[in-house]
Amino acid sequence: MKYDITMAYPKPTNDSPVSLTPLSILYAGALFESQGKKVAYYDARFDSDEMLEDLIINSKEIAVSAFTGYQTGQAADILIKAKKINPDIITGVGGYHAQIFPDEVLAEEFVDKVYKEKVYGEDLFPYNEITKHHYERTEMQYFTSRGCPHQCTFCALKSLWLPKDIKDIEYELNTLHKDIPFTEVSFSDPNMTFGNYFDKDENKTHRMDRVQRIKDIGKILNKLGVKWDGNLRTPYLTKEMVEALEESGCYSLEVGCESGNDYFLKKIIKKGHGVQAIKDAVLNVSKANFSVMYSFMAQMPRETHEMLMDTLDLIDWIVETDPNARISIYTYAPYPPGPMYDDAINGANGYPKFVPPTTMKGWSELKLMASPIYWIAGLNFRMDNTKRNFPGDDWKLIEPYVELAKKKWKERDIYEFPCDEVEKLIQNQLDKKRDL
C-alpha cells in the first residue's frame, strides 16, 4: 500500500516503563488526513524495524516528532535509515525540538523540511479505525487544554492557555471509552486549570472557575468509571480543590515545585509563588486519597549549594508530612528561549558555560535532566517506577543501588553516583519486557 506520509514516533526515553498514546503524531496525522492525504503511523516502542522499512519504501514522505534530548537521536536514526533505503523520500521533523531549533534541524543532511509551528491538528480528534490501534496498546493520554502563560524563567513552553470545551471532552472520552474500555487516563496538559482564556470568536477574555472545571471533568469520568492523573500548580491546591480532585477520580498529580529556596523561587525562577505555597499544598493533600509527585530541579544558573540544600531539606519535610509523596529532581536542562537559558550560555555566577549542540544526535548525547541527584532522589522516592521496572526476584538487581542512594541522600552526598550502571540495568529490564 502506498502512502503520502508516514508519521513516526521515536522512542522518547530509555528508562521509563510508561508508554503513553503517541498524540504528537496522531494530531498531526489527523490534520494531514483532513487534507485528503493517505497517512500511515509508526511507533518505535512497539512496531518492528521491518514495518518501518516497508513504510519507508512505500511513502512519499516520513515525518518524526521529537522532544529535545534522547528522542532527537532516535528521530535522527529513523530519518537516516529512511534516506538510505529510499533516497527520494521527503524527510520532515516536527515537535518541540523543531520548534526551538528550526534552522539547525533543517541544516541536517538527512532533513528536507521542518514543521516549526506549535500547533498541528491539536483542535482535531485524532481517532479513527487507522489510529485506534495506537490507543489500544498504550496507556491512555488526553489533553483537556493546551498552553501555559506563566513566565517561569527556565521554561520555553509559554503560550496562551486554551481549554477544550467540556462538551468536546465528554464526546471524545465517551467515544474512546466505548471502543476501548480504559480504566485510567493521563491528562498531559501543561496546566490543566489556569483559569483565564481568550475567546477569539467573542474577542474577549473569560475567567474559568478552576474547581468547577475539575468537577465538570470528574462528572464525565465518574460516569465511565475512569480514574485520572495530571498536572496542577501548587497554589491551586486549596482545600476546595483537593476535595474536588478526590471526587473527580484523580489518583495521581504532578506539581512543579522546582526549588526549596524562597528567594530562588520568587526572584530567579519567577515561579509566581514561594515555599509557603508549596507547604500549604502539601498540608492540604497530605490526607487526600490520591498521591502527588513533587517535581524539583537542581544545578541551575544562580543556584548556590546552600539553596540546593534548602531544596533537599524541603523534600525531607514533604516526605514526612505526606506519606504518599513521590519526588523527582531533574538537573536543569538549558532550553531556549528564556532568561535562565541566557544565564546558562553566559555562565552566570560561575555556572559552567553551556555550549549547545548543533545537531540532533548531539542533543541526544547530553545527559539532559538525568544526573547523580536525579538517580539518588529517584531511587529514594520513586518506588512506583522502580518496582515496575524490577518486579519479583528482579528486585535483587537494583536493591544495592537503592541502598546506596538512601545512604547518599542521608549524607547529602549528591554529586557522584553510578548512573551508567543503573541506566544499563533499567534498559535491560525494559528490553526484556518488550521481548515478552
CSV table of C-alpha atoms in Angstrom, one decimal:
chain,number,residue,atom,x,y,z
A,1,MET,CA,0.0,0.0,0.0
A,2,LYS,CA,1.2,3.5,-0.9
A,3,TYR,CA,1.1,6.4,1.5
A,4,ASP,CA,1.5,10.2,1.1
A,5,ILE,CA,3.2,10.4,4.5
A,6,THR,CA,4.3,8.2,7.4
A,7,MET,CA,4.1,9.7,10.9
A,8,ALA,CA,6.9,8.1,13.0
A,9,TYR,CA,7.1,8.3,16.8
A,10,PRO,CA,10.7,7.7,18.0
A,11,LYS,CA,11.4,6.1,21.4
A,12,PRO,CA,11.2,9.0,23.9
A,13,THR,CA,13.2,7.5,26.7
A,14,ASN,CA,15.4,4.5,27.6
A,15,ASP,CA,14.4,4.3,31.3
A,16,SER,CA,10.7,4.8,31.8
A,17,PRO,CA,8.1,1.9,32.0
A,18,VAL,CA,5.3,4.3,30.9
A,19,SER,CA,4.0,4.1,27.3
A,20,LEU,CA,1.5,6.9,26.7
A,21,THR,CA,-0.5,7.3,23.5
A,22,PRO,CA,1.7,9.0,20.8
A,23,LEU,CA,-0.6,12.0,20.4
A,24,SER,CA,2.1,14.2,18.8
A,25,ILE,CA,2.0,12.1,15.6
A,26,LEU,CA,-1.7,11.4,15.8
A,27,TYR,CA,-2.8,15.0,15.9
A,28,ALA,CA,-0.5,16.0,13.0
A,29,GLY,CA,-1.7,12.9,11.1
A,30,ALA,CA,-5.3,13.9,11.7
A,31,LEU,CA,-4.5,17.2,10.1
A,32,PHE,CA,-2.9,15.6,7.1
A,33,GLU,CA,-5.8,13.2,6.8
A,34,SER,CA,-8.2,16.1,6.8
A,35,GLN,CA,-6.3,17.5,3.8
A,36,GLY,CA,-7.0,14.2,1.9
A,37,LYS,CA,-3.6,12.6,2.4
A,38,LYS,CA,-3.2,8.9,3.0
A,39,VAL,CA,-1.3,8.6,6.3
A,40,ALA,CA,0.5,5.7,8.0
A,41,TYR,CA,1.6,5.6,11.6
A,42,TYR,CA,4.7,4.0,13.2
A,43,ASP,CA,5.6,3.8,16.9
A,44,ALA,CA,9.2,2.7,17.6
A,45,ARG,CA,8.2,1.5,21.0
A,46,PHE,CA,6.1,-1.3,19.6
A,47,ASP,CA,6.5,-1.6,15.8
A,48,SER,CA,9.2,-3.7,14.1
A,49,ASP,CA,12.1,-2.4,12.0
A,50,GLU,CA,10.7,-4.4,9.1
A,51,MET,CA,7.4,-2.4,9.3
A,52,LEU,CA,9.4,0.8,9.3
A,53,GLU,CA,11.4,-0.3,6.3
A,54,ASP,CA,8.3,-1.2,4.4
A,55,LEU,CA,6.6,2.1,5.2
A,56,ILE,CA,9.8,4.0,4.0
A,57,ILE,CA,9.7,2.2,0.7
A,58,ASN,CA,6.0,2.9,0.2
A,59,SER,CA,5.8,6.5,1.4
A,60,LYS,CA,6.4,9.8,-0.3
A,61,GLU,CA,7.3,11.5,3.0
A,62,ILE,CA,8.2,10.5,6.5
A,63,ALA,CA,7.8,12.9,9.5
A,64,VAL,CA,9.1,12.4,13.0
A,65,SER,CA,8.0,14.2,16.2
A,66,ALA,CA,10.8,14.7,18.8
A,67,PHE,CA,11.4,16.3,22.1
A,68,THR,CA,14.9,17.7,22.8
A,69,GLY,CA,17.2,15.0,24.2
A,70,TYR,CA,17.2,11.3,23.8
A,71,GLN,CA,14.3,11.3,21.4
A,72,THR,CA,16.0,13.6,18.9
A,73,GLY,CA,18.8,11.0,18.4
A,74,GLN,CA,16.2,8.3,17.9
A,75,ALA,CA,14.4,10.5,15.4
A,76,ALA,CA,17.7,11.1,13.5
A,77,ASP,CA,18.3,7.4,13.3
A,78,ILE,CA,14.9,6.9,11.7
A,79,LEU,CA,15.4,9.6,9.1
A,80,ILE,CA,19.0,8.5,8.3
A,81,LYS,CA,17.6,5.0,7.7
A,82,ALA,CA,14.8,6.4,5.5
A,83,LYS,CA,17.2,8.3,3.2
A,84,LYS,CA,19.4,5.2,2.9
A,85,ILE,CA,16.5,2.9,2.0
A,86,ASN,CA,14.6,5.4,-0.2
A,87,PRO,CA,16.8,8.4,-1.3
A,88,ASP,CA,13.8,10.1,-2.9
A,89,ILE,CA,11.7,10.1,0.3
A,90,ILE,CA,11.0,13.6,1.8
A,91,THR,CA,12.0,13.7,5.4
A,92,GLY,CA,10.5,16.1,8.0
A,93,VAL,CA,10.9,16.9,11.7
A,94,GLY,CA,8.2,18.3,14.0
A,95,GLY,CA,7.7,18.6,17.7
A,96,TYR,CA,9.3,20.6,20.4
A,97,HIS,CA,12.9,20.3,19.2
A,98,ALA,CA,12.0,21.5,15.7
A,99,GLN,CA,10.1,24.5,17.1
A,100,ILE,CA,13.1,25.8,19.1
A,101,PHE,CA,15.9,24.9,16.7
A,102,PRO,CA,14.3,25.0,13.2
A,103,ASP,CA,17.4,26.3,11.4
A,104,GLU,CA,19.7,23.7,13.0
A,105,VAL,CA,17.3,20.9,12.3
A,106,LEU,CA,16.9,21.9,8.6
A,107,ALA,CA,20.7,22.0,8.3
A,108,GLU,CA,20.9,18.3,8.9
A,109,GLU,CA,21.8,16.5,5.7
A,110,PHE,CA,19.0,13.9,6.3
A,111,VAL,CA,16.2,16.5,6.8
A,112,ASP,CA,14.3,18.1,4.0
A,113,LYS,CA,11.7,20.1,5.9
A,114,VAL,CA,10.8,21.3,9.4
A,115,TYR,CA,7.4,21.6,10.9
A,116,LYS,CA,8.1,24.6,13.2
A,117,GLU,CA,4.6,25.7,14.2
A,118,LYS,CA,3.4,25.0,17.7
A,119,VAL,CA,0.0,23.6,16.6
A,120,TYR,CA,-0.6,20.8,14.1
A,121,GLY,CA,-4.1,19.4,14.4
A,122,GLU,CA,-4.5,19.8,18.2
A,123,ASP,CA,-8.0,21.1,17.6
A,124,LEU,CA,-9.0,17.8,15.9
A,125,PHE,CA,-10.0,14.5,17.4
A,126,PRO,CA,-7.3,12.1,16.1
A,127,TYR,CA,-9.3,8.9,16.5
A,128,ASN,CA,-10.5,6.6,13.7
A,129,GLU,CA,-10.1,3.0,12.6
A,130,ILE,CA,-6.5,3.7,11.5
A,131,THR,CA,-5.3,5.2,14.7
A,132,LYS,CA,-7.4,3.1,17.1
A,133,HIS,CA,-4.6,0.5,17.3
A,134,HIS,CA,-2.3,3.2,18.8
A,135,TYR,CA,-4.8,3.9,21.6
A,136,GLU,CA,-5.4,0.3,22.3
A,137,ARG,CA,-1.8,-0.7,23.0
A,138,THR,CA,-0.8,2.3,25.1
A,139,GLU,CA,-1.7,4.0,28.3
A,140,MET,CA,-4.5,6.4,27.5
A,141,GLN,CA,-3.3,10.0,27.1
A,142,TYR,CA,-5.5,13.0,26.5
A,143,PHE,CA,-5.4,16.8,26.6
A,144,THR,CA,-8.2,18.9,28.2
A,145,SER,CA,-6.4,22.1,27.3
A,146,ARG,CA,-3.1,23.3,25.8
A,147,GLY,CA,-0.7,26.1,26.7
A,148,CYS,CA,0.6,27.7,29.8
A,149,PRO,CA,1.1,31.5,30.0
A,150,HIS,CA,3.3,31.6,33.2
A,151,GLN,CA,6.7,33.3,32.9
A,152,CYS,CA,9.0,30.9,34.6
A,153,THR,CA,12.5,31.8,33.5
A,154,PHE,CA,13.5,28.2,32.9
A,155,CYS,CA,10.6,27.2,30.7
A,156,ALA,CA,10.4,27.5,26.9
A,157,LEU,CA,6.7,26.5,26.6
A,158,LYS,CA,5.0,29.8,27.3
A,159,SER,CA,1.8,30.2,25.3
A,160,LEU,CA,-1.9,31.2,25.7
A,161,TRP,CA,-4.0,28.8,27.8
A,162,LEU,CA,-6.8,27.3,25.6
A,163,PRO,CA,-9.2,25.0,27.4
A,164,LYS,CA,-11.1,22.4,25.4
A,165,ASP,CA,-14.9,22.8,25.5
A,166,ILE,CA,-16.3,20.5,28.2
A,167,LYS,CA,-18.8,19.1,25.6
A,168,ASP,CA,-16.0,18.1,23.3
A,169,ILE,CA,-14.2,16.4,26.2
A,170,GLU,CA,-17.3,14.5,27.0
A,171,TYR,CA,-17.9,13.4,23.4
A,172,GLU,CA,-14.3,12.4,22.8
A,173,LEU,CA,-13.7,10.5,26.0
A,174,ASN,CA,-17.1,8.7,25.6
A,175,THR,CA,-16.2,7.7,22.1
A,176,LEU,CA,-12.8,6.4,23.1
A,177,HIS,CA,-14.2,4.5,26.1
A,178,LYS,CA,-17.0,2.9,24.0
A,179,ASP,CA,-14.4,1.2,21.8
A,180,ILE,CA,-11.5,0.9,24.4
A,181,PRO,CA,-12.8,0.3,27.9
A,182,PHE,CA,-9.8,2.0,29.6
A,183,THR,CA,-9.9,2.5,33.4
A,184,GLU,CA,-7.2,5.2,33.7
A,185,VAL,CA,-6.3,8.3,31.6
A,186,SER,CA,-3.3,10.6,31.8
A,187,PHE,CA,-4.2,14.3,31.2
A,188,SER,CA,-0.9,15.7,29.9
A,189,ASP,CA,-1.9,19.4,29.8
A,190,PRO,CA,1.0,21.7,30.9
A,191,ASN,CA,-1.5,23.5,33.1
A,192,MET,CA,-5.0,21.9,33.5
A,193,THR,CA,-6.7,24.8,35.2
A,194,PHE,CA,-5.0,28.1,34.5
A,195,GLY,CA,-8.4,29.9,34.6
A,196,ASN,CA,-8.2,32.9,32.2
A,197,TYR,CA,-8.6,32.3,28.5
A,198,PHE,CA,-9.2,34.4,25.4
A,199,ASP,CA,-12.1,33.6,23.1
A,200,LYS,CA,-11.2,34.6,19.6
A,201,ASP,CA,-14.8,34.5,18.4
A,202,GLU,CA,-16.1,36.8,21.1
A,203,ASN,CA,-12.8,38.8,21.2
A,204,LYS,CA,-12.7,38.8,25.0
A,205,THR,CA,-11.1,37.2,28.0
A,206,HIS,CA,-13.1,34.8,30.2
A,207,ARG,CA,-12.5,33.7,33.7
A,208,MET,CA,-13.0,30.0,34.4
A,209,ASP,CA,-13.6,28.6,37.9
A,210,ARG,CA,-10.8,26.1,38.4
A,211,VAL,CA,-12.6,24.0,41.0
A,212,GLN,CA,-15.7,23.8,38.8
A,213,ARG,CA,-13.6,22.8,35.8
A,214,ILE,CA,-12.3,19.8,37.7
A,215,LYS,CA,-15.8,18.9,38.9
A,216,ASP,CA,-17.1,19.0,35.4
A,217,ILE,CA,-14.3,16.8,34.1
A,218,GLY,CA,-14.9,14.5,37.1
A,219,LYS,CA,-18.6,14.0,36.2
A,220,ILE,CA,-17.6,12.7,32.8
A,221,LEU,CA,-15.0,10.3,34.2
A,222,ASN,CA,-17.1,9.1,37.1
A,223,LYS,CA,-19.9,8.0,34.6
A,224,LEU,CA,-17.2,6.0,32.8
A,225,GLY,CA,-15.6,4.6,35.9
A,226,VAL,CA,-12.3,6.1,34.9
A,227,LYS,CA,-9.5,7.4,37.2
A,228,TRP,CA,-7.1,10.1,36.1
A,229,ASP,CA,-3.7,11.7,36.7
A,230,GLY,CA,-2.5,15.1,35.6
A,231,ASN,CA,-0.6,18.3,36.4
A,232,LEU,CA,-1.5,21.3,38.6
A,233,ARG,CA,0.3,24.3,40.1
A,234,THR,CA,0.8,24.2,43.9
A,235,PRO,CA,-1.2,27.4,44.6
A,236,TYR,CA,-4.2,25.8,43.0
A,237,LEU,CA,-4.3,23.0,45.6
A,238,THR,CA,-6.7,24.6,48.1
A,239,LYS,CA,-8.8,22.5,50.4
A,240,GLU,CA,-11.8,23.0,47.9
A,241,MET,CA,-9.6,21.9,45.0
A,242,VAL,CA,-8.4,18.8,46.9
A,243,GLU,CA,-11.9,17.8,47.7
A,244,ALA,CA,-12.9,18.3,44.0
A,245,LEU,CA,-9.9,16.2,42.9
A,246,GLU,CA,-10.9,13.4,45.2
A,247,GLU,CA,-14.5,13.4,44.0
A,248,SER,CA,-13.4,13.6,40.3
A,249,GLY,CA,-11.4,10.3,40.5
A,250,CYS,CA,-7.9,11.7,40.5
A,251,TYR,CA,-5.4,9.2,41.7
A,252,SER,CA,-2.2,11.0,41.0
A,253,LEU,CA,-0.9,14.5,40.4
A,254,GLU,CA,2.4,16.0,39.4
A,255,VAL,CA,3.2,19.5,40.7
A,256,GLY,CA,6.3,21.6,39.8
A,257,CYS,CA,7.9,22.8,43.0
A,258,GLU,CA,11.3,23.4,41.4
A,259,SER,CA,13.2,24.7,44.5
A,260,GLY,CA,13.0,24.8,48.3
A,261,ASN,CA,14.6,28.3,48.5
A,262,ASP,CA,12.1,31.2,48.7
A,263,TYR,CA,14.4,33.8,47.1
A,264,PHE,CA,15.3,31.5,44.2
A,265,LEU,CA,11.6,30.7,43.6
A,266,LYS,CA,10.4,34.3,43.6
A,267,LYS,CA,13.4,36.3,42.2
A,268,ILE,CA,15.3,33.9,40.0
A,269,ILE,CA,12.8,31.4,38.6
A,270,LYS,CA,9.9,33.8,39.0
A,271,LYS,CA,7.6,30.9,39.7
A,272,GLY,CA,4.8,33.2,41.0
A,273,HIS,CA,4.9,31.8,44.5
A,274,GLY,CA,7.3,30.9,47.3
A,275,VAL,CA,8.0,28.0,49.6
A,276,GLN,CA,4.9,28.6,51.8
A,277,ALA,CA,2.6,27.9,48.8
A,278,ILE,CA,4.3,24.5,48.4
A,279,LYS,CA,3.9,23.7,52.1
A,280,ASP,CA,0.3,24.8,52.1
A,281,ALA,CA,-0.4,22.5,49.2
A,282,VAL,CA,1.4,19.6,50.9
A,283,LEU,CA,-0.6,20.1,54.0
A,284,ASN,CA,-3.9,20.2,52.0
A,285,VAL,CA,-3.1,16.9,50.1
A,286,SER,CA,-1.4,15.0,52.9
A,287,LYS,CA,-4.5,13.1,53.8
A,288,ALA,CA,-6.1,13.0,50.3
A,289,ASN,CA,-6.9,9.7,48.6
A,290,PHE,CA,-4.5,10.5,45.7
A,291,SER,CA,-0.7,10.7,45.6
A,292,VAL,CA,1.4,13.6,44.5
A,293,MET,CA,4.6,13.6,42.6
A,294,TYR,CA,6.6,16.7,43.6
A,295,SER,CA,9.0,17.7,40.9
A,296,PHE,CA,12.1,19.7,41.6
A,297,MET,CA,15.1,21.0,39.6
A,298,ALA,CA,18.8,21.2,40.6
A,299,GLN,CA,22.0,22.7,39.5
A,300,MET,CA,20.5,25.8,37.8
A,301,PRO,CA,22.3,29.0,37.0
A,302,ARG,CA,22.5,31.3,40.0
A,303,GLU,CA,21.6,28.5,42.4
A,304,THR,CA,24.1,28.1,45.3
A,305,HIS,CA,24.9,25.0,47.1
A,306,GLU,CA,23.1,26.3,50.1
A,307,MET,CA,19.9,26.9,48.0
A,308,LEU,CA,20.1,23.3,46.8
A,309,MET,CA,20.4,22.1,50.4
A,310,ASP,CA,17.2,24.1,51.1
A,311,THR,CA,15.5,22.0,48.4
A,312,LEU,CA,16.7,18.7,49.9
A,313,ASP,CA,15.5,19.9,53.3
A,314,LEU,CA,12.1,20.8,52.0
A,315,ILE,CA,11.9,17.4,50.3
A,316,ASP,CA,12.5,15.7,53.7
A,317,TRP,CA,9.7,17.8,55.2
A,318,ILE,CA,7.4,16.9,52.3
A,319,VAL,CA,8.0,13.2,52.7
A,320,GLU,CA,7.5,13.4,56.5
A,321,THR,CA,4.3,15.4,56.0
A,322,ASP,CA,2.8,13.5,53.1
A,323,PRO,CA,3.3,9.7,53.4
A,324,ASN,CA,2.3,9.1,49.8
A,325,ALA,CA,4.7,11.7,48.4
A,326,ARG,CA,6.8,10.8,45.4
A,327,ILE,CA,9.8,13.0,44.5
A,328,SER,CA,11.8,13.7,41.3
A,329,ILE,CA,14.8,16.0,41.0
A,330,TYR,CA,15.8,16.8,37.4
A,331,THR,CA,19.0,18.5,36.6
A,332,TYR,CA,18.3,21.8,34.8
A,333,ALA,CA,18.3,21.3,31.0
A,334,PRO,CA,19.0,24.6,29.1
A,335,TYR,CA,16.3,25.1,26.5
A,336,PRO,CA,15.9,28.4,24.7
A,337,PRO,CA,14.4,30.9,24.8
A,338,GLY,CA,14.4,32.4,28.3
A,339,PRO,CA,16.5,34.3,30.9
A,340,MET,CA,17.8,31.1,32.5
A,341,TYR,CA,19.0,29.8,29.1
A,342,ASP,CA,20.9,33.0,28.6
A,343,ASP,CA,22.4,32.6,32.1
A,344,ALA,CA,23.5,29.1,31.2
A,345,ILE,CA,25.1,30.2,27.9
A,346,ASN,CA,26.9,33.1,29.6
A,347,GLY,CA,28.0,31.2,32.7
A,348,ALA,CA,26.2,33.4,35.2
A,349,ASN,CA,27.6,33.4,38.7
A,350,GLY,CA,30.1,30.7,38.0
A,351,TYR,CA,27.7,28.3,36.2
A,352,PRO,CA,29.7,26.1,33.7
A,353,LYS,CA,29.1,27.8,30.4
A,354,PHE,CA,26.7,25.7,28.4
A,355,VAL,CA,27.7,25.1,24.8
A,356,PRO,CA,24.5,23.9,23.0
A,357,PRO,CA,25.0,21.1,20.4
A,358,THR,CA,24.2,21.9,16.8
A,359,THR,CA,22.8,18.5,15.7
A,360,MET,CA,20.0,16.2,16.7
A,361,LYS,CA,22.5,13.5,17.6
A,362,GLY,CA,24.5,16.0,19.7
A,363,TRP,CA,21.4,16.9,21.8
A,364,SER,CA,20.6,13.2,22.3
A,365,GLU,CA,24.1,12.5,23.7
A,366,LEU,CA,23.7,15.1,26.5
A,367,LYS,CA,22.6,13.7,29.9
A,368,LEU,CA,19.7,16.2,30.0
A,369,MET,CA,17.8,16.3,33.3
A,370,ALA,CA,19.4,13.0,34.5
A,371,SER,CA,22.4,13.1,36.8
A,372,PRO,CA,23.6,11.7,40.2
A,373,ILE,CA,21.0,13.7,42.1
A,374,TYR,CA,18.3,12.5,39.7
A,375,TRP,CA,19.0,8.9,40.4
A,376,ILE,CA,19.7,9.4,44.1
A,377,ALA,CA,16.3,11.0,44.5
A,378,GLY,CA,14.5,8.6,42.2
A,379,LEU,CA,15.7,5.5,44.0
A,380,ASN,CA,14.7,7.1,47.3
A,381,PHE,CA,11.3,8.5,46.4
A,382,ARG,CA,10.1,6.9,43.1
A,383,MET,CA,9.4,3.4,44.2
A,384,ASP,CA,6.4,3.3,41.9
A,385,ASN,CA,8.7,3.3,38.8
A,386,THR,CA,11.5,1.3,40.4
A,387,LYS,CA,9.1,-1.6,41.4
A,388,ARG,CA,7.6,-1.6,38.0
A,389,ASN,CA,11.0,-1.9,36.4
A,390,PHE,CA,12.2,-4.6,38.8
A,391,PRO,CA,9.3,-6.9,39.8
A,392,GLY,CA,9.7,-10.0,41.9
A,393,ASP,CA,13.1,-11.6,42.0
A,394,ASP,CA,14.5,-8.9,39.7
A,395,TRP,CA,14.4,-6.5,42.7
A,396,LYS,CA,17.7,-8.0,43.8
A,397,LEU,CA,19.4,-6.4,40.7
A,398,ILE,CA,18.5,-2.9,41.8
A,399,GLU,CA,18.5,-3.3,45.6
A,400,PRO,CA,22.2,-2.4,46.1
A,401,TYR,CA,21.8,0.8,44.2
A,402,VAL,CA,18.7,1.7,46.2
A,403,GLU,CA,20.6,1.2,49.5
A,404,LEU,CA,23.5,3.3,48.1
A,405,ALA,CA,21.0,6.1,47.1
A,406,LYS,CA,19.5,6.1,50.6
A,407,LYS,CA,22.9,6.5,52.2
A,408,LYS,CA,24.0,9.3,49.9
A,409,TRP,CA,20.7,11.2,50.4
A,410,LYS,CA,21.1,11.0,54.2
A,411,GLU,CA,24.6,12.2,54.0
A,412,ARG,CA,23.8,14.9,51.3
A,413,ASP,CA,26.4,13.3,49.1
A,414,ILE,CA,24.7,14.1,45.9
A,415,TYR,CA,27.4,14.7,43.3
A,416,GLU,CA,28.5,11.2,42.5
A,417,PHE,CA,26.6,8.0,41.7
A,418,PRO,CA,27.0,5.0,39.3
A,419,CYS,CA,24.4,6.5,36.9
A,420,ASP,CA,25.6,4.5,33.9
A,421,GLU,CA,25.2,1.2,35.7
A,422,VAL,CA,21.7,2.0,36.8
A,423,GLU,CA,20.7,3.2,33.4
A,424,LYS,CA,22.0,0.0,31.8
A,425,LEU,CA,20.1,-2.2,34.3
A,426,ILE,CA,16.9,-0.4,33.6
A,427,GLN,CA,17.4,-0.5,29.8
A,428,ASN,CA,17.9,-4.3,30.1
A,429,GLN,CA,14.7,-4.6,32.1
A,430,LEU,CA,12.7,-2.6,29.5
A,431,ASP,CA,14.3,-4.6,26.7
A,432,LYS,CA,13.3,-7.8,28.5
A,433,LYS,CA,9.7,-6.7,28.8
A,434,ARG,CA,9.5,-5.8,25.1
A,435,ASP,CA,10.7,-9.3,24.2
A,436,LEU,CA,8.0,-11.0,26.2
